[in-house]
Structures are given as structure tokens and as C-alpha cells.
Short mmCIF file of C-alpha atoms in Angstrom, two decimals:
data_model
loop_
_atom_site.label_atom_id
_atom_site.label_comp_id
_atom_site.label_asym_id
_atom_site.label_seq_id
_atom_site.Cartn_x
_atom_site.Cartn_y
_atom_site.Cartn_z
CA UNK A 1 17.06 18.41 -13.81
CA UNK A 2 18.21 16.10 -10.89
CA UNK A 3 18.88 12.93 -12.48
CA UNK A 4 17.31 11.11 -10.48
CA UNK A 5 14.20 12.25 -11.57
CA UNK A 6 15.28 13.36 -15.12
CA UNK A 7 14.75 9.10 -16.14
CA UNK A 8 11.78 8.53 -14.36
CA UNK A 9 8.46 8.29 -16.59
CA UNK A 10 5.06 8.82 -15.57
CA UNK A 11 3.84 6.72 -12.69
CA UNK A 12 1.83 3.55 -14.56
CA UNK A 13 -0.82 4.74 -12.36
CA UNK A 14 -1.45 8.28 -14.37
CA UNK A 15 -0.27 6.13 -17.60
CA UNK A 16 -3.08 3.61 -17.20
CA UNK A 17 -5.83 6.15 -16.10
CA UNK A 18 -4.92 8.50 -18.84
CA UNK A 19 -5.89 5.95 -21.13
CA UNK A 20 -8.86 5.06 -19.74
CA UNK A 21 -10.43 8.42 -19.86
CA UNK A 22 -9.38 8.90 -23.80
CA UNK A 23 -10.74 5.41 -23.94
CA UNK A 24 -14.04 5.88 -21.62
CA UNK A 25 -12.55 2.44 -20.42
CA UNK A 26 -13.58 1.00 -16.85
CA UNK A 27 -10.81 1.72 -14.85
CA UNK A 28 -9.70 -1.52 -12.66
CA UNK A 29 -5.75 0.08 -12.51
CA UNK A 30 -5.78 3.02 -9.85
CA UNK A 31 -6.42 1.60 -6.47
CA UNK A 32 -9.53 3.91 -5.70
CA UNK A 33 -12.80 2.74 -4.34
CA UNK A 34 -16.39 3.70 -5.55
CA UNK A 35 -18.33 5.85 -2.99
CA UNK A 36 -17.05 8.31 -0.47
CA UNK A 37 -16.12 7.06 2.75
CA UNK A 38 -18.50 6.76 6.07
CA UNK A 39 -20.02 9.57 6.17
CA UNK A 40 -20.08 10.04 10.06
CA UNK A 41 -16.35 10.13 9.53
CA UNK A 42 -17.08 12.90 7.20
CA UNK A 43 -19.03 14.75 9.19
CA UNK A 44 -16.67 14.70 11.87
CA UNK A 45 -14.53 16.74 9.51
CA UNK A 46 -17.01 18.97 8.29
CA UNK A 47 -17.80 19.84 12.26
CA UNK A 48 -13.76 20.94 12.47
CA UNK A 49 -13.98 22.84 9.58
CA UNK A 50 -16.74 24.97 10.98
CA UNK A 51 -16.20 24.96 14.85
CA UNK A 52 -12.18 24.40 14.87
CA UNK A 53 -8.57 26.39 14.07
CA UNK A 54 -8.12 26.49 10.41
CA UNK A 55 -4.72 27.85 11.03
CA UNK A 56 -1.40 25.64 11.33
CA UNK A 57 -2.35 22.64 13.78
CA UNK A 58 1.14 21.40 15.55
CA UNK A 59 3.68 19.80 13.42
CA UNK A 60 3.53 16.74 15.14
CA UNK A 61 -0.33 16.67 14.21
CA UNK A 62 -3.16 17.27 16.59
CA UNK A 63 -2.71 15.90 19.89
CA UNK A 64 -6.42 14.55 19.80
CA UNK A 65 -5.36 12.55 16.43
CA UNK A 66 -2.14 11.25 18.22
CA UNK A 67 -3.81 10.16 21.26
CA UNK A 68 -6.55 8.26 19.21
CA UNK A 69 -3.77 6.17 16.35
CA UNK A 70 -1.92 4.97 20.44
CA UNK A 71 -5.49 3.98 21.08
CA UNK A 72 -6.27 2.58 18.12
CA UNK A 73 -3.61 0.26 17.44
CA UNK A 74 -3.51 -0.57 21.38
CA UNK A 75 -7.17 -1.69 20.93
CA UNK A 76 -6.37 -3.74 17.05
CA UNK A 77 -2.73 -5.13 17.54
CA UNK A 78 -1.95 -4.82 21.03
CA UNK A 79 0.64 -2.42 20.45
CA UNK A 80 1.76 -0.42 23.46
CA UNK A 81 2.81 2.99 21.74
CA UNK A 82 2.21 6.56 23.07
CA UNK A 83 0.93 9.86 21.97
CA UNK A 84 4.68 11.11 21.88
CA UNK A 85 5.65 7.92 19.80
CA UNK A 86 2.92 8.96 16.96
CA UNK A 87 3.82 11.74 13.96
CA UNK A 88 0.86 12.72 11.89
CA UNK A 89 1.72 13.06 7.78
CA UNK A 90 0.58 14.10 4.34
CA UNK A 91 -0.21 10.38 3.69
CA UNK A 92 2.14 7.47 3.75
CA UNK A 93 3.73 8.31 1.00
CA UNK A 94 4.85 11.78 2.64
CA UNK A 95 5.66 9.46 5.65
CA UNK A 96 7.78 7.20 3.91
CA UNK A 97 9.58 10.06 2.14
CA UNK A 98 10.44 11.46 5.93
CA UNK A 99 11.59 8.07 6.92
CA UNK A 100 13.86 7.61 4.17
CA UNK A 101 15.27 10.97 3.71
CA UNK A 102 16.34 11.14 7.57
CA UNK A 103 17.85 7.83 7.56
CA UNK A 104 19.57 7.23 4.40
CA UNK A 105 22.31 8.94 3.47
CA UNK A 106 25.15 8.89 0.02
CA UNK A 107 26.06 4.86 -0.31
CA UNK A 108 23.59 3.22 2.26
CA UNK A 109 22.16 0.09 1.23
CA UNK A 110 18.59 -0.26 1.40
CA UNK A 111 16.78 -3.54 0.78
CA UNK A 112 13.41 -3.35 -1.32
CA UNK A 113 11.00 -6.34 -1.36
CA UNK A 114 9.94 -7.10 -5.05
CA UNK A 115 6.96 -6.29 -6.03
CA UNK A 116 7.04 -3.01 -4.60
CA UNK A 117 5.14 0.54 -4.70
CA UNK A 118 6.93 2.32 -7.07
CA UNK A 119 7.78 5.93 -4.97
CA UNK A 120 10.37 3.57 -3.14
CA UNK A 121 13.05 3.30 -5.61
CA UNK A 122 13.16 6.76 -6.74
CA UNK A 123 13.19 8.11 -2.84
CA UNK A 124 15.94 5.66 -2.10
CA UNK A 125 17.67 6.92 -4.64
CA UNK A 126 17.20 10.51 -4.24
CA UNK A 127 18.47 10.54 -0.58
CA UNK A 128 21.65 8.94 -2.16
CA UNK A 129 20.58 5.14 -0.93
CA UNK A 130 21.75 1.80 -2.75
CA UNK A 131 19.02 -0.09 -3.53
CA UNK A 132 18.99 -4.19 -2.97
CA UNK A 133 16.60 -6.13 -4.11
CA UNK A 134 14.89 -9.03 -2.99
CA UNK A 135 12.44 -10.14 -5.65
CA UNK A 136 9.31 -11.97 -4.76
CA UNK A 137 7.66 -14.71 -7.53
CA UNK A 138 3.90 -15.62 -7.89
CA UNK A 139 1.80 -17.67 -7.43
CA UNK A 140 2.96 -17.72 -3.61
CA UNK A 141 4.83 -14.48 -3.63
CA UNK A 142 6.53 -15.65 -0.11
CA UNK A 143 9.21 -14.86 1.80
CA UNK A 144 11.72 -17.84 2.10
CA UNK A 145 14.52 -18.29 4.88
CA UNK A 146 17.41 -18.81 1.46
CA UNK A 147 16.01 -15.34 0.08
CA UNK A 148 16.26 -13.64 3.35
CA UNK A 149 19.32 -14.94 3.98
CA UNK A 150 20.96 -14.17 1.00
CA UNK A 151 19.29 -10.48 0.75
CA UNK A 152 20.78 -9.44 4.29
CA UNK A 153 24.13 -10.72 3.30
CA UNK A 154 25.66 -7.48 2.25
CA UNK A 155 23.89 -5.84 6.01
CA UNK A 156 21.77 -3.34 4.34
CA UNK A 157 21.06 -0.52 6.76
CA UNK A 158 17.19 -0.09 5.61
CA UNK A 159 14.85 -2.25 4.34
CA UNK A 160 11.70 -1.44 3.22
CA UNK A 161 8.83 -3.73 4.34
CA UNK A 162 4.97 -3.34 2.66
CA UNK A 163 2.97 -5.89 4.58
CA UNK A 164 0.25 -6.51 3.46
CA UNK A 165 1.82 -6.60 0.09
CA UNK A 166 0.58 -4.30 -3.02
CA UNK A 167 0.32 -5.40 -5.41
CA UNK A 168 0.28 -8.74 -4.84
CA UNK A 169 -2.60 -8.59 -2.41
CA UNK A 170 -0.16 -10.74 -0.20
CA UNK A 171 -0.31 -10.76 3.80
CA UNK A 172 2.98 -12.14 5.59
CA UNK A 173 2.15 -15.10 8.28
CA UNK A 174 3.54 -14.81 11.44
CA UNK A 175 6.54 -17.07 10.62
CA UNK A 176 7.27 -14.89 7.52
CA UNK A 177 7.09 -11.71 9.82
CA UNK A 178 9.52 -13.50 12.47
CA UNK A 179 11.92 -14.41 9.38
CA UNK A 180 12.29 -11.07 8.56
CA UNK A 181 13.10 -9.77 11.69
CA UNK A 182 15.67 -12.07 12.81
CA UNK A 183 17.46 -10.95 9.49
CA UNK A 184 16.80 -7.20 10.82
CA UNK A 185 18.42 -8.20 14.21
CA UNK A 186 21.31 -10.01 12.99
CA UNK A 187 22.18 -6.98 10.51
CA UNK A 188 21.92 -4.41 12.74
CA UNK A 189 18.92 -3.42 9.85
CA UNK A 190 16.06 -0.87 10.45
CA UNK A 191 13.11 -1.46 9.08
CA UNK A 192 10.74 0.90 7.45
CA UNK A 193 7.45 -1.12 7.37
CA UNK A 194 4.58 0.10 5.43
CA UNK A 195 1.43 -1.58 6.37
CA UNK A 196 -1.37 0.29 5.27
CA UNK A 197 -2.98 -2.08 3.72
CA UNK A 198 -3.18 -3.52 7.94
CA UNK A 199 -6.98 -3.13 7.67
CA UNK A 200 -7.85 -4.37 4.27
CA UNK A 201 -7.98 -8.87 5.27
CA UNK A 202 -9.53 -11.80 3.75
CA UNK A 203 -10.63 -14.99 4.96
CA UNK A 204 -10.03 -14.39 8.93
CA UNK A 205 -6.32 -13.57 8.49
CA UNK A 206 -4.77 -11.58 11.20
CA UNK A 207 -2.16 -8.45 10.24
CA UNK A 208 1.07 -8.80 12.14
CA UNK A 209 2.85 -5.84 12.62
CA UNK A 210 6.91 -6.27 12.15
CA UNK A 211 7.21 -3.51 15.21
CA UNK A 212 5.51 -6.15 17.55
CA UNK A 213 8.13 -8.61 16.61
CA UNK A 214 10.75 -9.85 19.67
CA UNK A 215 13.75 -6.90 19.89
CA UNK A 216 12.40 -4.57 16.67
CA UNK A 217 10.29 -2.03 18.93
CA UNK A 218 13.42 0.07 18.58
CA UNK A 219 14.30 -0.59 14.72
CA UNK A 220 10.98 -0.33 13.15
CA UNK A 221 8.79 2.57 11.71
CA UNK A 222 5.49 1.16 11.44
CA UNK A 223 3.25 4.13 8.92
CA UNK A 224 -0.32 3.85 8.64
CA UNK A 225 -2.67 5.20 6.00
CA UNK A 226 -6.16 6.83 7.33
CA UNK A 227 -7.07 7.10 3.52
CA UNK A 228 -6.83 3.33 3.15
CA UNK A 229 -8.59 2.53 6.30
CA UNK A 230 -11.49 4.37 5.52
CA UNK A 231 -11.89 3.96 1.83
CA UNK A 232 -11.21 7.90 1.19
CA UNK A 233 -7.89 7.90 -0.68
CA UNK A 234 -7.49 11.60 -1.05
CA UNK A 235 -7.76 12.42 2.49
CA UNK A 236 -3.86 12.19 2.38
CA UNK A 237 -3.61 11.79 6.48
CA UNK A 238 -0.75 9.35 7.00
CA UNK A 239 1.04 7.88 10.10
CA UNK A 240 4.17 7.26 11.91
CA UNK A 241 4.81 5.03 14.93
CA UNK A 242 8.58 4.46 16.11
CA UNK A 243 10.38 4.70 19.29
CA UNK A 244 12.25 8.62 20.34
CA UNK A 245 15.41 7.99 18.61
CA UNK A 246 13.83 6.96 15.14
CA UNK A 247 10.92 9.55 15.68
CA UNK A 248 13.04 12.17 16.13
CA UNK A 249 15.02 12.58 12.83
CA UNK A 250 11.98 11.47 10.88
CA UNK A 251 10.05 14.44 12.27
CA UNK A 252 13.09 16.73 10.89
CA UNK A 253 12.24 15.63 7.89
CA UNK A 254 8.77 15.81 7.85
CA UNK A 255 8.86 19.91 9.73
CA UNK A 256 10.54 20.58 5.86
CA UNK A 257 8.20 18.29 3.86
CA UNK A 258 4.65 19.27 4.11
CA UNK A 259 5.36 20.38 8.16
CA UNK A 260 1.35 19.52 8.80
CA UNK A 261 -1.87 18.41 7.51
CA UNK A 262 -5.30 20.19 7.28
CA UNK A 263 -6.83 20.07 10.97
CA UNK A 264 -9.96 19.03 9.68
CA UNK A 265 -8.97 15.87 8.32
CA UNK A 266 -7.44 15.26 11.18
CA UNK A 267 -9.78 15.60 13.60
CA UNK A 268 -12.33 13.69 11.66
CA UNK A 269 -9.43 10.81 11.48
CA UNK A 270 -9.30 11.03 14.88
CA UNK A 271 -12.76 10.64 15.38
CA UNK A 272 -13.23 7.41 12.90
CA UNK A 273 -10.03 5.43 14.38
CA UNK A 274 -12.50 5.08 17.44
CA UNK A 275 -15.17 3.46 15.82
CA UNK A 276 -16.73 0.09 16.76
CA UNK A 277 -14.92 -3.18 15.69
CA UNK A 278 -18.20 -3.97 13.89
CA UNK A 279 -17.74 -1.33 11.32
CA UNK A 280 -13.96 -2.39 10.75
CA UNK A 281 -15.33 -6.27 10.64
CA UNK A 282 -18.09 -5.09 8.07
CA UNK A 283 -15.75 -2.68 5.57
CA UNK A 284 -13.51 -5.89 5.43
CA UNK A 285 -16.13 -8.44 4.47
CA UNK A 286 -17.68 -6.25 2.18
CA UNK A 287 -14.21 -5.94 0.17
CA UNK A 288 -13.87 -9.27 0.65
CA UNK A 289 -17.56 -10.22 -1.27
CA UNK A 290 -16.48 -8.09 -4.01
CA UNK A 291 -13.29 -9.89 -4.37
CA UNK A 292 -15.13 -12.68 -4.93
CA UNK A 293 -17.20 -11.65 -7.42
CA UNK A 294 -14.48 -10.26 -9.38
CA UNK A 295 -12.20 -13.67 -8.87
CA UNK A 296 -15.39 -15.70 -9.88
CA UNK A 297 -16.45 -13.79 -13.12
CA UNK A 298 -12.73 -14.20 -14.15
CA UNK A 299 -12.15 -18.03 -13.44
CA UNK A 300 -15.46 -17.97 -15.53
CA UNK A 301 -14.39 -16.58 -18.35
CA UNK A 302 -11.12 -19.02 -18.17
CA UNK A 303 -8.27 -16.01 -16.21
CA UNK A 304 -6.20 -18.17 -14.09
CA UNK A 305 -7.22 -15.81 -10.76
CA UNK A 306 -4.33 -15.42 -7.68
CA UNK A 307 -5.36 -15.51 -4.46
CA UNK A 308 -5.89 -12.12 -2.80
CA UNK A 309 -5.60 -12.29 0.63
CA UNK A 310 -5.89 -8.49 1.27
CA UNK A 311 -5.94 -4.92 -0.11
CA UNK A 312 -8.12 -3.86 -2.81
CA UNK A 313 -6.65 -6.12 -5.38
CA UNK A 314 -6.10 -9.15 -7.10
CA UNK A 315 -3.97 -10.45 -9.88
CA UNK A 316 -4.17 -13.02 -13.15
CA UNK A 317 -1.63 -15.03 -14.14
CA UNK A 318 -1.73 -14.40 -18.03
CA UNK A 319 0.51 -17.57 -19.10
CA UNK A 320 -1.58 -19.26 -16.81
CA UNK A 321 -4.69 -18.15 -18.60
CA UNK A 322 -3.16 -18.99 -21.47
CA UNK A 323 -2.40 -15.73 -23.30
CA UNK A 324 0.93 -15.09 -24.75
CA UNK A 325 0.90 -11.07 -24.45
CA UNK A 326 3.15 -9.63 -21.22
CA UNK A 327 1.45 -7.95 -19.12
CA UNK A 328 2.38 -4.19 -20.36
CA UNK A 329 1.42 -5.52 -23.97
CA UNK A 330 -2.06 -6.84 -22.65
CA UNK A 331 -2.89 -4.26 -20.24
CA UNK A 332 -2.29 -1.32 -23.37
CA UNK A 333 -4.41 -3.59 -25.53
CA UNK A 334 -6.99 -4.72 -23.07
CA UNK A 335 -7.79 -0.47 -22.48
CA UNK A 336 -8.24 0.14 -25.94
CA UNK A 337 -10.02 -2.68 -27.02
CA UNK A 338 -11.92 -3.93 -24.28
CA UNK A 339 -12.16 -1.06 -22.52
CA UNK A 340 -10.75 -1.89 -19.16
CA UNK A 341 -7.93 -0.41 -17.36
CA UNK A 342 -5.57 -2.77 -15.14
CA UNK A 343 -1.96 -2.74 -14.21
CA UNK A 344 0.73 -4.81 -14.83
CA UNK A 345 2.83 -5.93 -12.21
CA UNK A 346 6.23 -5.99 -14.29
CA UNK A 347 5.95 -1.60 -13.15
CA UNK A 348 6.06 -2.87 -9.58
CA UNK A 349 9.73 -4.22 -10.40
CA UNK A 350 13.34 -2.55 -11.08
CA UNK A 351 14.18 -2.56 -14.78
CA UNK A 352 12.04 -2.98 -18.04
CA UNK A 353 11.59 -6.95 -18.19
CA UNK A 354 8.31 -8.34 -19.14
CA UNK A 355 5.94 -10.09 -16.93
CA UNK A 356 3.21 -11.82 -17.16
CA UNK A 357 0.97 -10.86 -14.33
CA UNK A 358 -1.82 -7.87 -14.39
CA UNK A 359 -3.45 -6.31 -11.12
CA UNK A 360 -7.13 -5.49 -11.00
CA UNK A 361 -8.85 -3.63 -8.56
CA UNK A 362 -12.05 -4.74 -6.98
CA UNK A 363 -12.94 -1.94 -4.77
CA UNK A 364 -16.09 -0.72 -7.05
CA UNK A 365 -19.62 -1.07 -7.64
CA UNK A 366 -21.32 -4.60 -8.74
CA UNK A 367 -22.63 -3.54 -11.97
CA UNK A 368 -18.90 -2.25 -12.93
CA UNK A 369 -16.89 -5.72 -11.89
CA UNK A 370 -19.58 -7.81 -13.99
CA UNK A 371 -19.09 -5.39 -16.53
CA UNK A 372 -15.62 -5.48 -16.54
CA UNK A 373 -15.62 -9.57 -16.19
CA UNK A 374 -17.57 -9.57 -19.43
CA UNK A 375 -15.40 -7.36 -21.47
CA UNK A 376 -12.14 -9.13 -20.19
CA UNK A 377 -13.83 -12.39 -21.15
CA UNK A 378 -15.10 -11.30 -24.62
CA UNK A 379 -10.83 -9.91 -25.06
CA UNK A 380 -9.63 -13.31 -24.14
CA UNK A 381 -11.34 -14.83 -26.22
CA UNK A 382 -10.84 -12.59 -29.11
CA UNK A 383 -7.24 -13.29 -27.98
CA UNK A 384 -7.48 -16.72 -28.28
CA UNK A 385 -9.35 -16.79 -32.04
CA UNK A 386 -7.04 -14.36 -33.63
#
């Protein structure tokens, strides 16, 4: 077995949802809404299915899907991309596996930002990449000019940028953004930047894409997620946007990857990228109300709550909170005997040490967030009276 793959467990993702089906737990781990996405956008693929090719669609995707991501993210971040800039994928993940297959070779160094998704590592790794690591804290989780500077010092040829940040529910300011590409300059250091969380804001923020940053048009691969956009995570239609001479060798990759993606889905992507601010305004406060409700049942029940300032998740500081479990210990505990599934963070970090920070996921029904809010509480305090 290639070794690379030989160590690797399963994903805490499967782990954590395993046991919450042989618990009949409520499963707050796996980053999945409730419900089934807009159903216009839906229907728009149902149409394609019936009245369009259901043979291979161009590897590059559909030319109507291309056109609309240029005119999307024209329209939402003022990016001036074209059709021929824009490669259509298997999900980000597939995208991400294209980028860093065609640009990392045996012995490049590639930088990873700490917490991070966990297919990075083991795709670095597998293209022959040496992985770097610059390791983010909470509460803040920031990016700070001595961490940059001190990451960059060895010139990595890749880093790997996931802005907003999962799972930290983190979104980089401006000056955080800048800070990171005036390292990418001065290193001569592409950047892969995963930002499909662009969408999913709190509180009025505003996403900054790393590609719009001053000189990294050319060294940046900006890969967006339709299944995150529109709340329908096993769509699995993903995104690239670079300039020709990054483009090109990720679409090499990509022709001997999954080469295309059902034409349906695309063309009801393509269809839903168009829709009316409004809807995007709406599908962002209503995540944003059920944040809330989440973060408030928990500071009730004493859980020292982080902020979440975008995705579908937020995190609790167990220390904090005063519980002395780490956050593998509690989460294995907390699924058994208070039948709720979360994730802790320490997976989201290279090596085995113990941490003391658990994600939750908020993207669900009401009646399921109270009902997880009262379980948690009754565990903490059975926690606290043992």
C-alpha cells in the first residue's frame, strides 16, 4: 500500500458520524445542512437532465457554467476573470487535488495554515511535497506579521490558504489578506487559496479574495465550492480561477482525475450563480440566526462559545468552560453519553497532541440545536458533579 496512505486513519468526519448512527446521537460533527438546497436551483438541474446531453460535457466544464462563475464573481468581488480563466471540478476537494498534484513535485515545500481541512496534508504529501506549518491559536486564531514572517523564511513554493477558515469559522480582514500576500510576493510563493466558505459571513463582514490582492493575479488559484454556496453538499461541482500559466497544468491534472462532472449539475450551478443578491443576503442571515441560537443555548448552559464569523460552524473552548477532558476525550464521550456528535479541532492539526477545542455545526433545524444545547448542558454538568 502507498505509504502515504498506509498511516492514515479514517477521516474524523466518518469516525464521528459512525458513532452517531450506532449511537442515534444528533450529529453536530459533519458539516451538512438540514433541507435540500433551493429548489429552483434544483429544478434547473432536473430540466438538464431531461432536455440536455447526458454524455461527456467538455473537460473544462460547460461553457454556460464557465461563463456564469466570470459573472458571478465579477458581480460579488469585483474580480475581472474570464470564461477561459475558469475550470469546472468534482468539488473543491477534486480541485485542490489538481492544484497540488500539478504544482508540487518530490522535496517542494508547501506551507499549511493550522487548523486546516484534513485532505491537505495527505495530498501534499502524496505528490512528494514538504509540508510547513504555520499553526494558528484560539481564541483569535489570527494571522500575525512574526508568524508570517517566520513561516516564509525557508521560501516555500506553495502555500495553502482556506479563507474563510474551517474550522475555526475564522474570516481574514483585509490587512491579514495583504500580510499574506506580501509574504507570497517576497518568496516567489504561489498560493492555493481555498475559499469556499466565500459565501457563508456573519455580522456584515466582507470576503476578500487573496487573488484580488496587489501583484497575486498571477500566483493565486482561487477554488470555489457550488455545494457550499447553495447548501447542497453532495452536488460535488467545484471551481478553479487562475491566470493561463497556472490553469494550464492544473487542468492536466484534473483531464486524469475525474476529467468532468455530470452536465446536469452543472447547468443547474450555472443557473443558481445568477441569482438575485437578495437570496445570497437571505441564505447568510439565516445561518447567521441559527448561529446564534446555537452560541446562546451554549453560553447558557455555561460553554465558553468562540466567535464564528463564518461557515457553518462554531467552536467551545473546553478549558474555558471549565472541563478538563481534551477535546477527542470529550467529543467520544459527549456521543455516547449525551448523544451528540461534534468534532474536535486537535484532527484539524499535524500530529496526535490534545486540544481542547470542539467544533459544532449549526447548519440544522431549530428543534435539533435546542435539543442538542440541552443534552450538551445536562453532559457538562454531569461533568462537573462526577
Amino acid at each position: 500500500m502507498n505509504p502515504v496512505y498506509a498511516g492514515l486513519g479514517t477521516t474524523i468526519f466518518e469516525e464521528m458520524s459512525g458513532l452517531a448512527r450506532a449511537h442515534g446521537a444528533i450529529n453536530l460533527g459533519q458539516g451538512f445542512p438540514d433541507g435540500d438546497g433551493p429548489i429552483d436551483v434544483r429544478q434547473a438541474a432536473a430540466d438538464a437532465l431531461f432536455s440536455a446531453s447526458n454524455q461527456y460535457p467538455p473537460m473544462m466544464g460547460l461553457a454556460e457554467l464557465r461563463r456564469a462563475v466570470a459573472a458571478h464573481y465579477a458581480h460579488h468581488q469585483a474580480l475581472p476573470f474570464a470564461e477561459s480563466d475558469v475550470l469546472v471540478t468534482s468539488g473543491a476537494t477534486e480541485a485542490l487535488a489538481a492544484a497540488i498534484l500539478a504544482l508540487v513535485s518530490d522535496g517542494d515545500e508547501v506551507l499549511l495554515i493550522q487548523p486546516s481541512y484534513d485532505a491537505y496534508l495527505p495530498l501534499v504529501r502524496r505528490a512528494g511535497g514538504v509540508p510547513r506549518f504555520l499553526s494558528l491559536a484560539p481564541p483569535a486564531w489570527r494571522l500575525t506579521e512574526e508568524a508570517v514572517d517566520a513561516a516564509f523564511a525557508s521560501s516555500p513554493k506553495v502555500v495553502i490558504f482556506n479563507n474563510p477558515l474551517n474550522p475555526a469559522g475564522r474570516a481574514f480582514n483585509a490587512q491579514e489578506v495583504a500580510l499574506l500576500a506580501a509574504a507570497c510576493l517576497r518568496h516567489d510563493t504561489i498560493a492555493i487559496s481555498d475559499e469556499v466558505w466565500e459565501h457563508v459571513m456573519f455580522d456584515g463582514r466582507t470576503h476578500h479574495p487573496l487573488i484580488a490582492a496587489p501583484g497575486m493575479a498571477e500566483r493565486t488559484i482561487k477554488i470555489g465550492s457550488a455545494g457550499k454556496i447553495f447548501s447542497m453538499t453532495g452536488w460535488k461541482v467545484g471551481f478553479v480561477i487562475a491566470a493561463p500559466a497556472l490553469l494550464q497544468p492544473i487542468t492536466r491534472a484534473h483531464q486524469f482525475l475525474t476529467f468532468t462532472t455530470p452536465p446536469a449539475l452543472q447547468a443547474g450551478v450555472a443557473y443558481g450563480l445568477g441569482k438575485e443578491d437578495g437570496w445570497f443576503a437571505e441564505q447568510r442571515a439565516g445561518y447567521q440566526r441559527s448561529r446564534d441560537r446555537l452560541a446562546g443555548a451554549l453560553r447558557d448552559a455555561e460553554f465558553a462559545v468562540l466567535a464564528s464569523e463564518s461557515t457553518y460552524f462554531l467552536c467551545v473552548d473546553l478549558a474555558a468552560s471549565g472541563i478538563a477532558l481534551d477535546d477527542r476525550a470529550f467529543c467520544l464521550r459527549a456521543v455516547a453519553e449525551a448523544g451528540v456528535a461534534a468534532i474536535p479541532v486537535s484532527a484539524f492539526y499535524a500530529g496526535e497532541e490534545p486540544g481542547n477545542v470542539v467544533r459544532l455545526c449549526f447548519a440544522k433545524q431549530d428543534d435539533v440545536l435546542d435539543e442538542a444545547a440541552r443534552r450538551l448542558g445536562a453532559f457538562r454538568k454531569a461533568l462537573s458533579t462526577a
